[in-house]
Tab-separated table of C-alpha atoms and ligand atoms in Angstrom:
chain	number	residue	atom	x	y	z
Q	1484	VAL	CA	70.693	7.372	-232.552
Q	1485	ILE	CA	69.506	8.660	-229.154
Q	1486	ASN	CA	69.102	12.244	-230.327
Q	1487	GLN	CA	67.835	11.396	-233.740
Q	1488	ASN	CA	64.562	13.024	-234.679
Q	1489	LEU	CA	63.099	10.550	-237.116
Q	1490	SER	CA	60.644	12.739	-238.914
Q	1491	LYS	CA	58.598	15.914	-238.777
Q	1492	ILE	CA	55.205	16.367	-240.384
Q	1493	SER	CA	53.668	19.802	-240.816
Q	1494	ILE	CA	49.982	20.448	-240.380
Q	1495	ASP	CA	49.260	23.614	-242.319
Q	1496	LEU	CA	46.202	25.296	-240.874
Q	1497	ALA	CA	47.135	29.004	-241.055
Q	1498	SER	CA	47.435	30.390	-237.504
Q	1499	ARG	CA	46.576	26.955	-236.101
Q	1500	SER	CA	49.519	25.215	-237.820
Q	1501	TYR	CA	51.743	22.828	-235.894
Q	1502	SER	CA	54.018	19.897	-236.439
Q	1503	ILE	CA	54.113	16.251	-235.465
Q	1504	ASP	CA	57.528	14.998	-234.430
Q	1505	ILE	CA	58.345	11.306	-234.471
Q	1506	ALA	CA	61.297	10.366	-232.308
Q	1507	TYR	CA	62.579	7.910	-229.720
Q	1508	ASN	CA	63.050	10.553	-227.031
Q	1509	LEU	CA	61.653	13.800	-225.600
Q	1510	LYS	CA	64.079	16.131	-227.320
Q	1511	PRO	CA	61.556	17.835	-229.664
Q	1512	LEU	CA	59.360	18.610	-226.643
Q	1513	ASP	CA	62.291	20.120	-224.751
Q	1514	VAL	CA	63.144	22.259	-227.754
Q	1515	PHE	CA	59.546	23.467	-228.134
Q	1516	ILE	CA	59.136	24.329	-224.457
Q	1517	GLY	CA	62.584	25.909	-224.392
Q	1518	ASN	CA	61.519	28.223	-227.223
Q	1519	ASN	CA	58.259	29.240	-225.585
Q	1520	ASN	CA	57.989	31.131	-222.389
Q	1521	TYR	CA	55.466	29.043	-220.470
Q	1522	LYS	CA	55.033	29.968	-216.805
Q	1523	LYS	CA	52.977	26.978	-215.680
Q	1524	ILE	CA	52.667	23.513	-217.098
Q	1525	PHE	CA	49.744	21.214	-216.303
Q	1526	ILE	CA	50.472	17.573	-217.117
Q	1527	ILE	CA	47.311	15.491	-217.452
Q	1528	THR	CA	47.839	11.728	-217.490
Q	1529	ASP	CA	46.310	8.480	-216.223
Q	1530	SER	CA	47.660	6.390	-213.352
Q	1531	ASN	CA	48.986	3.563	-215.570
Q	1532	ILE	CA	51.137	5.956	-217.569
Q	1533	ALA	CA	52.077	7.969	-214.475
Q	1534	ASN	CA	53.430	4.789	-212.848
Q	1535	ILE	CA	55.636	3.899	-215.791
Q	1536	HIS	CA	56.637	7.062	-217.624
Q	1537	LEU	CA	55.896	10.234	-215.625
Q	1538	GLU	CA	59.175	10.387	-213.729
Q	1539	GLU	CA	61.218	10.556	-216.927
Q	1540	LEU	CA	59.012	13.348	-218.311
Q	1541	LEU	CA	59.314	15.352	-215.080
Q	1542	GLN	CA	63.078	14.975	-215.089
Q	1543	SER	CA	63.250	16.194	-218.633
Q	1544	LEU	CA	61.050	19.243	-217.843
Q	1545	HIS	CA	62.945	20.054	-214.620
Q	1546	LEU	CA	66.114	20.415	-216.633
Q	1547	LEU	CA	64.409	23.367	-218.344
Q	1548	ASN	CA	64.148	25.208	-214.988
Q	1549	LEU	CA	60.401	25.708	-215.174
Q	1550	SER	CA	59.010	27.260	-212.050
Q	1551	SER	CA	55.723	25.453	-211.892
Q	1552	ILE	CA	54.724	21.962	-213.024
Q	1553	ILE	CA	51.388	20.596	-211.812
Q	1554	LYS	CA	50.492	16.912	-212.226
Q	1555	LEU	CA	46.886	15.854	-212.674
Q	1556	VAL	CA	46.360	12.081	-212.678
Q	1557	VAL	CA	43.047	10.469	-213.661
Q	1558	GLU	CA	41.841	6.852	-213.532
Q	1559	PRO	CA	42.660	4.869	-216.664
Q	1560	GLY	CA	39.762	4.161	-219.019
Q	1561	GLU	CA	36.886	5.710	-220.905
Q	1562	THR	CA	35.021	6.707	-217.706
Q	1563	SER	CA	37.516	9.541	-217.264
Q	1564	LYS	CA	36.062	11.303	-220.330
Q	1565	SER	CA	33.192	12.515	-218.114
Q	1566	PHE	CA	31.657	15.816	-216.965
Q	1567	LYS	CA	32.764	14.955	-213.438
Q	1568	VAL	CA	36.448	14.525	-214.318
Q	1569	PHE	CA	36.291	17.554	-216.643
Q	1570	GLN	CA	34.917	19.625	-213.753
Q	1571	ASP	CA	37.344	18.308	-211.130
Q	1572	LEU	CA	40.412	18.908	-213.304
Q	1573	SER	CA	39.209	22.318	-214.477
Q	1574	GLU	CA	38.662	23.419	-210.857
Q	1575	GLU	CA	42.096	22.120	-209.907
Q	1576	ILE	CA	43.727	24.011	-212.767
Q	1577	ILE	CA	41.846	27.213	-211.856
Q	1578	ALA	CA	42.925	26.843	-208.211
Q	1579	ASN	CA	46.502	26.980	-209.525
Q	1580	GLN	CA	45.877	30.351	-211.197
Q	1581	PRO	CA	46.488	29.599	-214.847
Q	1582	ASP	CA	46.994	32.395	-217.338
Q	1583	ARG	CA	47.545	32.698	-221.057
Q	1584	LYS	CA	51.153	31.603	-220.605
Q	1585	SER	CA	50.046	28.262	-219.188
Q	1586	LEU	CA	50.371	25.005	-221.081
Q	1587	VAL	CA	48.521	21.691	-220.834
Q	1588	ILE	CA	50.403	18.518	-221.779
Q	1589	ALA	CA	48.120	15.598	-222.684
Q	1590	PHE	CA	50.300	12.684	-221.655
Q	1591	GLY	CA	48.572	9.422	-222.502
Q	1592	GLY	CA	46.290	7.562	-224.849
Q	1593	GLY	CA	43.196	8.831	-226.629
Q	1594	VAL	CA	41.249	9.125	-223.384
Q	1595	VAL	CA	43.730	11.542	-221.827
Q	1596	GLY	CA	44.202	13.323	-225.182
Q	1597	ASP	CA	40.488	13.935	-225.787
Q	1598	LEU	CA	39.875	15.027	-222.187
Q	1599	SER	CA	42.939	17.280	-221.934
Q	1600	GLY	CA	42.297	18.909	-225.310
Q	1601	PHE	CA	38.731	19.676	-224.257
Q	1602	ILE	CA	39.922	21.176	-220.977
Q	1603	ALA	CA	42.604	23.261	-222.730
Q	1604	SER	CA	40.074	24.524	-225.280
Q	1605	THR	CA	37.655	25.753	-222.638
Q	1606	MET	CA	40.108	26.926	-219.939
Q	1607	LEU	CA	40.172	30.764	-220.072
Q	1608	ARG	CA	38.584	30.345	-223.547
Q	1609	GLY	CA	41.607	28.421	-224.709
Q	1610	ILE	CA	45.151	27.877	-223.494
Q	1611	ASP	CA	47.970	26.103	-225.328
Q	1612	PHE	CA	48.222	22.340	-225.267
Q	1613	ILE	CA	50.601	19.671	-226.490
Q	1614	GLN	CA	49.803	16.070	-227.347
Q	1615	LEU	CA	52.320	13.581	-225.994
Q	1616	PRO	CA	50.629	10.319	-227.019
Q	1617	THR	CA	51.584	7.020	-225.376
Q	1618	THR	CA	49.416	4.531	-227.308
Q	1619	LEU	CA	49.681	3.565	-230.965
Q	1620	LEU	CA	46.068	4.624	-231.480
Q	1621	ALA	CA	46.760	8.052	-230.041
Q	1622	MET	CA	49.938	8.485	-232.122
Q	1623	VAL	CA	48.328	7.657	-235.446
Q	1624	ASP	CA	44.824	8.927	-234.852
Q	1625	SER	CA	43.471	10.770	-231.824
Q	1626	SER	CA	46.418	13.167	-231.336
Q	1627	VAL	CA	46.241	14.366	-234.902
Q	1628	GLY	CA	43.469	16.581	-236.188
Q	1629	GLY	CA	42.246	18.552	-233.211
Q	1630	LYS	CA	39.070	16.740	-232.216
Q	1631	THR	CA	38.543	16.877	-228.455
Q	1632	ALA	CA	35.687	15.354	-226.476
Q	1633	ILE	CA	34.081	14.038	-223.353
Q	1634	ASN	CA	31.142	11.618	-223.244
Q	1635	SER	CA	27.478	12.242	-222.490
Q	1636	LYS	CA	25.272	9.635	-220.801
Q	1637	ILE	CA	23.516	9.311	-224.143
Q	1638	GLY	CA	26.533	8.750	-226.320
Q	1639	LYS	CA	30.286	8.917	-226.767
Q	1640	ASN	CA	32.155	12.073	-227.785
Q	1641	LEU	CA	28.982	14.172	-227.962
Q	1642	ILE	CA	30.481	17.140	-226.111
Q	1643	GLY	CA	33.639	18.520	-227.651
Q	1644	THR	CA	35.495	21.061	-229.693
Q	1645	PHE	CA	37.819	21.344	-232.659
Q	1646	TYR	CA	40.993	22.631	-231.029
Q	1647	GLN	CA	44.446	22.094	-232.482
Q	1648	PRO	CA	47.465	21.345	-230.276
Q	1649	LYS	CA	50.636	23.456	-230.521
Q	1650	MET	CA	52.696	20.341	-231.200
Q	1651	VAL	CA	52.448	16.549	-231.200
Q	1652	LEU	CA	55.376	14.382	-230.173
Q	1653	CYS	CA	55.161	10.663	-230.920
Q	1654	ASN	CA	57.892	9.271	-228.691
Q	1655	LEU	CA	57.957	5.718	-230.004
Q	1656	SER	CA	59.830	4.428	-226.960
Q	1657	TYR	CA	56.554	4.628	-224.992
Q	1658	LEU	CA	55.101	1.835	-227.095
Q	1659	LYS	CA	57.486	-0.712	-225.573
Q	1660	THR	CA	55.321	-0.896	-222.464
Q	1661	LEU	CA	51.974	-0.933	-224.273
Q	1662	PRO	CA	50.156	-4.309	-223.988
Q	1663	LYS	CA	49.896	-6.265	-227.256
Q	1664	ARG	CA	46.107	-6.024	-227.330
Q	1665	GLN	CA	46.437	-2.220	-227.325
Q	1666	LEU	CA	49.054	-2.328	-230.104
Q	1667	ILE	CA	46.744	-4.395	-232.290
Q	1668	ASN	CA	43.899	-2.034	-231.407
Q	1669	GLY	CA	45.886	0.923	-232.757
Q	1670	TYR	CA	46.989	-1.066	-235.785
Q	1671	ALA	CA	43.376	-1.111	-237.067
Q	1672	GLU	CA	43.676	2.621	-237.753
Q	1673	VAL	CA	47.098	2.216	-239.410
Q	1674	LEU	CA	45.611	-0.374	-241.745
Q	1675	LYS	CA	42.637	1.906	-242.407
Q	1676	TYR	CA	44.981	4.556	-243.836
Q	1677	GLY	CA	46.452	2.079	-246.289
Q	1678	LEU	CA	43.028	0.873	-247.354
Q	1679	ILE	CA	41.509	4.311	-247.918
Q	1680	GLU	CA	44.472	6.125	-249.379
Q	1681	ASP	CA	47.559	4.138	-250.308
Q	1682	LEU	CA	47.744	0.753	-252.027
Q	1683	ASP	CA	51.542	0.515	-251.659
Q	1684	PHE	CA	51.259	1.172	-247.932
Q	1685	PHE	CA	48.753	-1.693	-247.685
Q	1686	TYR	CA	51.156	-4.057	-249.508
Q	1687	TRP	CA	53.940	-2.857	-247.230
Q	1688	LEU	CA	51.811	-3.545	-244.146
Q	1689	GLU	CA	51.077	-7.086	-245.362
Q	1690	ASN	CA	54.826	-7.740	-245.277
Q	1691	ASN	CA	55.828	-5.728	-242.228
Q	1692	TYR	CA	52.959	-5.724	-239.751
Q	1693	THR	CA	54.752	-7.896	-237.185
Q	1694	ASN	CA	57.240	-5.072	-236.619
Q	1695	ILE	CA	54.323	-2.931	-235.477
Q	1696	VAL	CA	52.177	-5.289	-233.410
Q	1697	GLU	CA	55.031	-7.199	-231.697
Q	1698	SER	CA	56.761	-4.950	-229.200
Q	1699	SER	CA	59.468	-7.609	-228.796
Q	1700	LYS	CA	60.651	-6.335	-232.188
Q	1701	TYR	CA	60.903	-2.776	-230.893
Q	1702	SER	CA	64.268	-1.183	-230.652
Q	1703	GLN	CA	65.830	2.177	-231.333
Q	1704	ALA	CA	66.266	0.983	-234.856
Q	1705	ASN	CA	62.766	-0.236	-235.669
Q	1706	GLU	CA	62.509	1.770	-238.827
Q	1707	ASN	CA	59.345	-0.061	-239.812
Q	1708	LEU	CA	57.514	1.244	-236.766
Q	1709	SER	CA	58.541	4.840	-237.372
Q	1710	PHE	CA	57.691	4.509	-241.066
Q	1711	ALA	CA	54.183	3.216	-240.266
Q	1712	VAL	CA	53.489	5.932	-237.680
Q	1713	SER	CA	54.792	8.664	-239.920
Q	1714	LYS	CA	52.906	7.402	-242.987
Q	1715	SER	CA	49.683	7.211	-240.960
Q	1716	CYS	CA	50.121	10.731	-239.576
Q	1717	LYS	CA	50.859	12.051	-243.067
Q	1718	ILE	CA	47.691	10.547	-244.505
Q	1719	LYS	CA	45.569	11.815	-241.618
Q	1720	ALA	CA	47.245	15.245	-241.810
Q	1721	LYS	CA	46.503	15.543	-245.527
Q	1722	ILE	CA	42.827	14.783	-244.998
Q	1723	VAL	CA	42.498	17.046	-241.936
Q	1724	VAL	CA	44.156	19.966	-243.703
Q	1725	ALA	CA	41.723	19.593	-246.596
Q	1726	ASP	CA	38.691	19.498	-244.291
Q	1727	GLU	CA	39.519	20.571	-240.733
Q	1728	LYS	CA	35.969	20.568	-239.375
Q	1729	GLU	CA	34.572	17.498	-241.147
Q	1730	GLN	CA	32.295	19.205	-243.606
Q	1731	ASN	CA	32.890	16.512	-246.189
Q	1732	LEU	CA	36.177	14.766	-247.091
Q	1733	ARG	CA	37.236	14.081	-243.489
Q	1734	ALA	CA	34.366	11.585	-243.311
Q	1735	VAL	CA	36.522	9.080	-245.251
Q	1736	LEU	CA	38.476	8.594	-242.019
Q	1737	ASN	CA	35.339	6.848	-240.770
Q	1738	PHE	CA	35.888	3.909	-243.110
Q	1739	GLY	CA	34.743	0.795	-241.197
Q	1740	HIS	CA	33.487	2.973	-238.356
Q	1741	SER	CA	29.711	2.924	-239.014
Q	1742	PHE	CA	29.779	-0.854	-238.640
Q	1743	ALA	CA	32.208	-0.579	-235.725
Q	1744	HIS	CA	29.868	1.753	-233.836
Q	1745	ILE	CA	26.885	-0.575	-234.046
Q	1746	LEU	CA	29.039	-3.447	-232.753
Q	1747	GLU	CA	30.369	-1.262	-229.927
Q	1748	GLN	CA	26.813	-0.203	-229.106
Q	1749	GLU	CA	25.881	-3.883	-228.685
Q	1750	THR	CA	28.904	-4.603	-226.484
Q	1751	GLY	CA	28.299	-1.468	-224.399
Q	1752	TYR	CA	31.632	0.145	-225.361
Q	1753	SER	CA	33.189	-2.340	-222.944
Q	1754	ASN	CA	36.445	-4.244	-222.788
Q	1755	LEU	CA	34.775	-7.100	-224.671
Q	1756	LEU	CA	35.481	-5.190	-227.860
Q	1757	LEU	CA	37.971	-2.323	-228.084
Q	1758	HIS	CA	37.393	0.365	-230.706
Q	1759	GLY	CA	40.123	-0.844	-233.090
Q	1760	GLU	CA	38.885	-4.423	-232.748
Q	1761	ALA	CA	35.425	-3.204	-233.760
Q	1762	VAL	CA	36.922	-1.256	-236.667
Q	1763	ALA	CA	38.595	-4.461	-237.922
Q	1764	ILE	CA	35.230	-6.258	-238.129
Q	1765	GLY	CA	33.767	-3.014	-239.504
Q	1766	ILE	CA	36.308	-3.043	-242.332
Q	1767	SER	CA	35.419	-6.629	-243.166
Q	1768	LEU	CA	31.684	-5.789	-243.193
Q	1769	ALA	CA	32.184	-2.619	-245.248
Q	1770	ASN	CA	34.081	-4.643	-247.837
Q	1771	ARG	CA	31.274	-7.204	-247.999
Q	1772	LEU	CA	28.811	-4.383	-248.593
Q	1773	ALA	CA	31.063	-2.924	-251.324
Q	1774	TYR	CA	31.195	-6.383	-252.926
Q	1775	ARG	CA	27.404	-6.711	-252.772
Q	1776	LEU	CA	27.103	-3.292	-254.433
Q	1777	LYS	CA	29.520	-4.507	-257.129
Q	1778	MET	CA	32.183	-1.960	-256.234
Q	1779	ILE	CA	34.987	-4.465	-255.502
Q	1780	GLU	CA	35.896	-8.062	-256.377
Q	1781	SER	CA	35.565	-10.896	-253.871
Q	1782	GLU	CA	39.390	-11.249	-253.936
Q	1783	VAL	CA	39.702	-7.845	-252.257
Q	1784	VAL	CA	37.350	-8.899	-249.456
Q	1785	ALA	CA	39.298	-12.138	-248.958
Q	1786	ARG	CA	42.706	-10.480	-249.075
Q	1787	VAL	CA	41.855	-7.865	-246.464
Q	1788	ASP	CA	40.165	-10.469	-244.217
Q	1789	ARG	CA	43.273	-12.647	-244.501
Q	1790	HIS	CA	45.445	-9.764	-243.329
Q	1791	LEU	CA	43.124	-8.912	-240.421
Q	1792	ILE	CA	43.297	-12.538	-239.260
Q	1793	ASP	CA	47.097	-12.680	-239.683
Q	1794	VAL	CA	47.472	-9.609	-237.488
Q	1795	GLY	CA	45.402	-11.253	-234.770
Q	1796	PHE	CA	41.998	-9.602	-235.036
Q	1797	VAL	CA	38.995	-11.728	-234.106
Q	1798	LEU	CA	36.503	-11.540	-236.962
Q	1799	ASN	CA	34.087	-14.101	-235.528
Q	1800	PRO	CA	31.596	-12.063	-233.468
Q	1801	TYR	CA	30.520	-15.146	-231.487
Q	1802	LYS	CA	34.027	-15.343	-230.054
Q	1803	ILE	CA	33.493	-11.846	-228.668
Q	1804	LYS	CA	30.156	-12.654	-227.074
Q	1805	PRO	CA	28.005	-15.753	-227.565
Q	1806	GLU	CA	24.682	-14.051	-228.294
Q	1807	TRP	CA	23.874	-11.047	-230.428
Q	1808	ASP	CA	20.555	-9.275	-230.872
Q	1809	ILE	CA	20.883	-8.897	-234.627
Q	1810	GLU	CA	17.726	-6.778	-235.058
Q	1811	ASN	CA	18.890	-4.352	-232.421
Q	1812	LEU	CA	22.340	-4.298	-233.959
Q	1813	LYS	CA	20.918	-3.378	-237.369
Q	1814	ASN	CA	18.558	-0.723	-236.058
Q	1815	SER	CA	21.307	1.073	-234.195
Q	1816	ILE	CA	22.651	2.155	-237.614
Q	1817	PHE	CA	19.945	4.856	-237.385
Q	1818	LEU	CA	21.598	6.338	-234.274
Q	1819	ASP	CA	23.937	7.865	-236.842
Q	1820	LYS	CA	22.265	11.097	-237.947
Q	1821	LYS	CA	23.394	10.588	-241.571
Q	1822	ASN	CA	21.064	7.625	-241.877
Q	1823	GLU	CA	17.376	8.409	-242.315
Q	1824	ASN	CA	14.326	6.959	-244.038
Q	1825	GLN	CA	15.874	3.580	-244.765
Q	1826	LYS	CA	18.621	5.200	-246.860
Q	1827	LEU	CA	22.111	4.806	-245.472
Q	1828	THR	CA	25.502	6.424	-246.079
Q	1829	PHE	CA	28.706	4.394	-245.964
Q	1830	ILE	CA	32.375	4.930	-246.697
Q	1831	LEU	CA	33.297	2.063	-249.038
Q	1832	LEU	CA	36.311	0.932	-251.041
Q	1833	GLU	CA	36.333	1.138	-254.804
Q	1834	ASN	CA	39.674	-0.612	-254.636
Q	1835	ILE	CA	42.432	-0.914	-252.080
Q	1836	GLY	CA	43.738	2.645	-251.641
Q	1837	LYS	CA	40.625	4.277	-253.059
Q	1838	VAL	CA	37.544	5.155	-251.078
Q	1839	LYS	CA	34.146	6.655	-251.827
Q	1840	ILE	CA	31.320	8.170	-249.788
Q	1841	VAL	CA	28.271	6.183	-250.918
Q	1842	LYS	CA	24.859	7.667	-250.188
Q	1843	ASN	CA	21.404	6.139	-250.536
Q	1844	VAL	CA	22.415	2.563	-249.748
Q	1845	ASN	CA	19.282	0.488	-249.204
Q	1846	PHE	CA	18.704	-0.803	-245.691
Q	1847	GLU	CA	17.986	-4.166	-247.356
Q	1848	ASP	CA	21.561	-4.455	-248.691
Q	1849	PHE	CA	23.052	-3.495	-245.334
Q	1850	SER	CA	20.738	-5.936	-243.565
Q	1851	CYS	CA	21.695	-8.848	-245.858
Q	1852	VAL	CA	25.395	-8.185	-245.312
Q	1853	ILE	CA	24.933	-8.324	-241.530
Q	1854	ASP	CA	22.753	-11.465	-241.708
Q	1855	ASP	CA	25.174	-13.307	-244.008
Q	1856	TYR	CA	28.170	-12.343	-241.888
Q	1857	PHE	CA	26.688	-13.613	-238.638
Q	1858	LYS	CA	25.225	-16.745	-240.291
Q	1859	GLY	CA	28.616	-17.548	-241.810
Q	1860	PHE	CA	30.166	-17.776	-238.369
Q	1861	LEU	CA	27.214	-19.627	-236.782
Q	1862	ASN	CA	27.707	-22.496	-239.233
Q	1863	ASN	CA	31.445	-22.713	-238.512
U	335	LIG	N1	40.056	12.735	-231.066
U	335	LIG	C1	40.067	11.831	-232.000
U	335	LIG	O1	40.189	12.145	-233.186
U	335	LIG	C2	39.967	10.384	-231.633
U	335	LIG	C3	40.230	9.395	-232.591
U	335	LIG	C4	40.190	8.079	-232.207
U	335	LIG	C5	39.905	7.733	-230.891
U	335	LIG	N2	39.646	8.713	-229.976
U	335	LIG	C6	39.369	8.373	-228.573
U	335	LIG	O2	40.508	7.724	-228.050
U	335	LIG	C7	40.116	6.915	-226.945
U	335	LIG	C8	40.857	5.596	-227.007
U	335	LIG	O3	42.235	5.850	-226.937
U	335	LIG	P1	43.294	4.688	-226.601
U	335	LIG	O4	42.993	3.513	-227.430
U	335	LIG	O5	44.630	5.298	-226.668
U	335	LIG	O6	42.878	4.253	-225.129
U	335	LIG	P2	43.343	4.698	-223.664
U	335	LIG	O7	43.711	6.115	-223.607
U	335	LIG	O8	42.261	4.234	-222.751
U	335	LIG	O9	44.641	3.802	-223.419
U	335	LIG	C9	44.530	2.394	-223.418
U	335	LIG	C10	45.127	1.763	-222.163
U	335	LIG	O10	46.555	1.718	-222.279
U	335	LIG	C11	47.175	2.292	-221.128
U	335	LIG	N3	48.423	2.894	-221.604
U	335	LIG	C12	48.553	4.008	-222.346
U	335	LIG	N4	49.822	4.184	-222.731
U	335	LIG	C13	50.539	3.163	-222.201
U	335	LIG	C14	51.898	2.779	-222.282
U	335	LIG	N5	52.780	3.475	-223.012
U	335	LIG	N6	52.278	1.666	-221.620
U	335	LIG	C15	51.372	0.929	-220.926
U	335	LIG	N7	50.064	1.220	-220.848
U	335	LIG	C16	49.645	2.337	-221.470
U	335	LIG	C17	46.151	3.262	-220.596
U	335	LIG	O11	46.337	3.518	-219.222
U	335	LIG	C18	44.848	2.510	-220.868
U	335	LIG	O12	44.610	1.576	-219.854
U	335	LIG	C19	38.616	6.801	-227.022
U	335	LIG	O13	38.031	7.580	-226.003
U	335	LIG	C20	38.259	7.386	-228.374
U	335	LIG	O14	36.988	8.015	-228.391
U	335	LIG	C21	39.686	10.021	-230.333
């Protein structure tokens, strides 16, 4: 089992094509690096991951007799997606004389992945990079699709590029050390794929989710985990290949996210509410809006809510923070450029597994959904 490569997913984007390997080891990475003649490797990671997993990665790379491996370790957390860290790391890489045969390995969660991809895309106008994700969220979402970013003072992910990696390796054994809250956080995106694209996958998740959010159930043989990661990557890959630069279809990946962003805005993108936790409430709110617009039955809303609660998501916003400025919350929907003149755009379900981009939603409908949701929990 040790050497087993569980699955390989191709992302077909002409000269930017690459594959995602899902395995319980680093073998696919060794093979890739062995086949390419890289002179210098820059590993970007954060200190949490460096403490637990860096030694093993270095050992594996040393076996390949590479002359030069440079480690760059940042602080864990969103604050590392900054101009300052981008500048410091870029200067450090330049001081090590990179050339076109240099490689960046993004070794971490979405923070490290977004930052490293952005650095690789701008370094010497673009050097190769590999995604080696260590969180569930990064494996199923941020490593796939080529969006890179750092944050501006004014908003998240406002400075970035579309830049595809040369390979992605989801080494599932990393997830054993990921805290449960982070596993659940990543699960929100897994569930999203089922809801937008695949009814059977949603049914499967209802029966098998504990194998994904409970790392005590992880083992070399957790086929459910590898199935869920591979299914998620396949769905994302299909959508990205159809619309690499988000002209249109790729927007469906934002299901639940418009609501999530306004909640995150109100909690200051802090640890009070992680992104996936906000997406879970966002999914519940989007379904209520779809119900109000007569797109889905109330049973669908209830069934998805039931699953979110089973998994361990907190749907009651007052358990996240005791007071909410509801007016502010509603108005921040206009921070999204799609939404102007009281007419809003949302990604909504027509059924489980089928999604639609709905334009010209009245602010009134959106507003009622938010009011009813918050009132429902106040009375509890
Ligand atoms: N590019 C995209 O398409 C895309 C998509 C979704 C999210 N994102 C971005 O991803 C970021 C969030 O990513 P994330 O949720 O992975 O957060 P993260 O990178 O901050 O990682 C979460 C925490 O887990 C720790 N950690 C990581 N791997 C670990 C492991 N194996 N064992 C123990 N601890 C570990 C990290 O040090 C960190 O403290 C956000 O900045 C978001 O904007 C990007």
